C-alpha positions as semicolon CSV with decimal commas, in nm:
position;residue;x (nm);y (nm);z (nm)
1;X;-2,517;2,598;1,760
2;X;-2,151;2,693;1,810
3;X;-2,131;2,453;2,106
4;X;-2,264;2,168;1,891
5;X;-2,007;2,240;1,620
6;X;-1,729;2,263;1,877
7;X;-1,841;1,935;2,034
8;X;-1,843;1,765;1,695
9;X;-1,498;1,898;1,610
10;X;-1,361;1,782;1,946
11;X;-1,520;1,439;1,903
12;X;-1,368;1,405;1,556
13;X;-1,030;1,519;1,682
14;X;-1,044;1,269;1,968
15;X;-1,140;0,986;1,733
16;X;-0,865;1,082;1,489
17;X;-0,602;1,094;1,764
18;X;-0,718;0,756;1,893
19;X;-0,703;0,602;1,544
20;X;-0,357;0,739;1,473
21;X;-0,215;0,633;1,809
22;X;-0,387;0,294;1,834
23;X;-0,122;0,034;1,734
24;X;-0,391;-0,220;1,643
25;X;-0,577;-0,023;1,379
26;X;-0,652;-0,320;1,154
27;X;-0,845;-0,594;1,325
28;X;-0,987;-0,920;1,199
29;X;-1,312;-0,823;1,371
30;X;-1,340;-0,502;1,168
31;X;-1,324;-0,660;0,823
32;X;-1,502;-0,501;0,531
33;X;-1,849;-0,604;0,425
34;X;-1,704;-0,781;0,121
35;X;-1,612;-1,088;0,324
36;X;-1,307;-0,965;0,509
37;X;-1,090;-0,826;0,231
38;X;-0,809;-0,613;0,366
39;X;-0,779;-0,418;0,045
40;X;-1,141;-0,320;-0,011
41;X;-1,139;-0,066;-0,293
42;X;-0,759;-0,033;-0,294
43;X;-0,709;-0,319;-0,539
44;X;-0,993;-0,212;-0,767
45;X;-0,885;0,152;-0,770
46;X;-0,520;0,066;-0,833
47;X;-0,612;-0,167;-1,121
48;X;-0,847;0,094;-1,272
49;X;-0,558;0,341;-1,261
50;X;-0,331;0,086;-1,429
51;X;-0,588;0,015;-1,701
52;X;-0,650;0,385;-1,769
53;X;-0,295;0,451;-1,890
54;X;-0,228;0,348;-2,252
55;X;0,039;0,077;-2,285
56;X;0,268;0,308;-2,483
57;X;0,273;0,555;-2,193
58;X;0,382;0,317;-1,917
59;X;0,734;0,456;-1,950
60;X;0,615;0,816;-1,897
61;X;0,829;0,977;-1,630
62;X;0,722;1,316;-1,483
63;X;1,090;1,403;-1,427
64;X;1,415;1,213;-1,468
65;X;1,454;1,168;-1,093
66;X;1,138;0,961;-1,035
67;X;0,998;0,625;-1,142
68;X;0,792;0,600;-1,457
69;X;0,418;0,530;-1,436
70;X;0,474;0,158;-1,489
71;X;0,770;0,147;-1,252
72;X;0,550;0,295;-0,977
73;X;0,298;0,016;-1,026
74;X;0,565;-0,255;-1,050
75;X;0,719;-0,111;-0,732
76;X;0,382;-0,142;-0,556
77;X;0,361;-0,509;-0,653
78;X;0,721;-0,601;-0,569
79;X;0,747;-0,400;-0,248
80;X;0,415;-0,536;-0,120
81;X;0,559;-0,887;-0,151
82;X;0,883;-0,772;0,016
83;X;0,700;-0,603;0,305
84;X;0,481;-0,908;0,368
85;X;0,788;-1,132;0,371
86;X;0,993;-0,913;0,604
87;X;0,731;-0,763;0,837
88;X;0,476;-1,044;0,856
89;X;0,649;-1,368;0,750
90;X;0,966;-1,291;0,951
91;X;1,198;-1,345;0,653
92;X;1,537;-1,171;0,652
93;X;1,601;-0,845;0,472
94;X;1,695;-0,896;0,106
95;X;2,061;-0,870;0,019
96;X;2,192;-0,575;-0,184
97;X;2,202;-0,810;-0,485
98;X;1,836;-0,900;-0,436
99;X;1,744;-0,531;-0,410
100;X;1,937;-0,467;-0,732
101;X;1,754;-0,749;-0,910
102;X;1,421;-0,610;-0,787
103;X;1,507;-0,261;-0,920
104;X;1,591;-0,414;-1,258
105;X;1,266;-0,611;-1,253
106;X;1,071;-0,290;-1,176
107;X;1,207;-0,133;-1,494
108;X;1,137;-0,439;-1,709
109;X;0,789;-0,513;-1,579
110;X;0,704;-0,144;-1,552
111;X;0,748;-0,103;-1,927
112;X;0,489;-0,375;-2,004
113;X;0,128;-0,291;-1,919
114;X;0,000;-0,650;-1,926
115;X;0,283;-0,785;-1,708
116;X;0,249;-0,495;-1,469
117;X;-0,125;-0,547;-1,421
118;X;-0,080;-0,923;-1,379
119;X;0,186;-0,867;-1,113
120;X;-0,031;-0,613;-0,930
121;X;-0,322;-0,859;-0,920
122;X;-0,099;-1,140;-0,796
123;X;0,062;-0,926;-0,528
124;X;-0,264;-0,782;-0,398
125;X;-0,436;-1,122;-0,401
126;X;-0,145;-1,263;-0,198
127;X;-0,170;-0,973;0,049
128;X;-0,543;-1,030;0,090
129;X;-0,490;-1,406;0,133
130;X;-0,223;-1,347;0,397
131;X;-0,455;-1,114;0,588
132;X;-0,743;-1,364;0,565
133;X;-0,522;-1,646;0,694
134;X;-0,413;-1,463;1,009
135;X;-0,580;-1,511;1,345
136;X;-0,622;-1,242;1,609
137;X;-0,326;-1,402;1,788
138;X;-0,116;-1,376;1,469
139;X;-0,211;-1,009;1,442
140;X;-0,090;-0,930;1,793
141;X;0,247;-1,102;1,743
142;X;0,519;-0,841;1,703
143;X;0,785;-0,758;1,448
144;X;1,080;-0,522;1,450
145;X;1,133;-0,282;1,161
146;X;1,469;-0,406;1,028
147;X;1,534;-0,107;0,802
148;X;1,501;0,146;1,085
149;X;1,821;0,183;1,291
150;X;1,608;0,213;1,608
151;X;1,434;-0,121;1,533
152;X;1,094;-0,018;1,671
153;X;0,857;-0,303;1,749
154;X;0,491;-0,319;1,639
155;X;0,209;-0,574;1,632
156;X;0,177;-0,744;1,293
157;X;-0,160;-0,575;1,246
158;X;0,038;-0,251;1,207
159;X;0,238;-0,405;0,921
160;X;-0,081;-0,410;0,716
161;X;-0,126;-0,037;0,789
162;X;0,229;0,027;0,667
163;X;0,173;-0,176;0,349
164;X;-0,154;-0,001;0,264
165;X;0,008;0,337;0,324
166;X;0,296;0,243;0,094
167;X;0,052;0,136;-0,180
168;X;-0,133;0,468;-0,147
169;X;0,191;0,667;-0,159
170;X;0,312;0,514;-0,487
171;X;-0,034;0,500;-0,645
172;X;-0,062;0,876;-0,589
173;X;0,269;0,925;-0,767
174;X;0,141;0,717;-1,061
175;X;-0,175;0,925;-1,063
176;X;0,034;1,235;-1,139
177;X;0,161;1,073;-1,461
178;X;-0,194;0,983;-1,563
179;X;-0,307;1,342;-1,515
180;X;-0,003;1,474;-1,701
181;X;-0,127;1,274;-2,000
182;X;-0,465;1,446;-1,970
183;X;-0,637;1,119;-1,881
184;X;-0,915;1,152;-1,625
185;X;-0,841;0,961;-1,307
186;X;-1,075;0,679;-1,210
187;X;-1,326;0,775;-0,943
188;X;-1,172;0,726;-0,600
189;X;-1,294;0,422;-0,408
190;X;-1,290;0,412;-0,032
191;X;-1,412;0,049;-0,022
């Protein structure tokens, strides 16, 4: 029995190491059963989180040094568009003025529940559409990370991993605000 457990643990560890180190983790051939959506439950879960918070609490900030609930969600929407443009569409990095305008927009949109949810839907739909439009050849084309001084190079499939990770990171921060308000979190969705 111990050998079976050990074998299972080793198999899981091997699979995990392979998944983490495989630069092509998202493949067009491995699309979800919902017709190839990249986002799966990510969009639904994020929107359920956004809907759960009352409109008058979108400005709730756990501490002064972090974004408010709404700003986290607006940041998800805006940064998803930015990451698609820079990492996948090969557009140049935004200027400092453009970053400043985006930060101002985060604050404005983040204070308005309806605008925030609309922007999240638009951003996630655009991300899904971009993923659906890419061929396997497009996915293996490479990009350099322009905001890393070492400029590492990755296949564009990895850009989708980065974007999903970024969404998860900021959604988790928004989740803290929801729980601080005593509002039960929506049930987590894997797909």
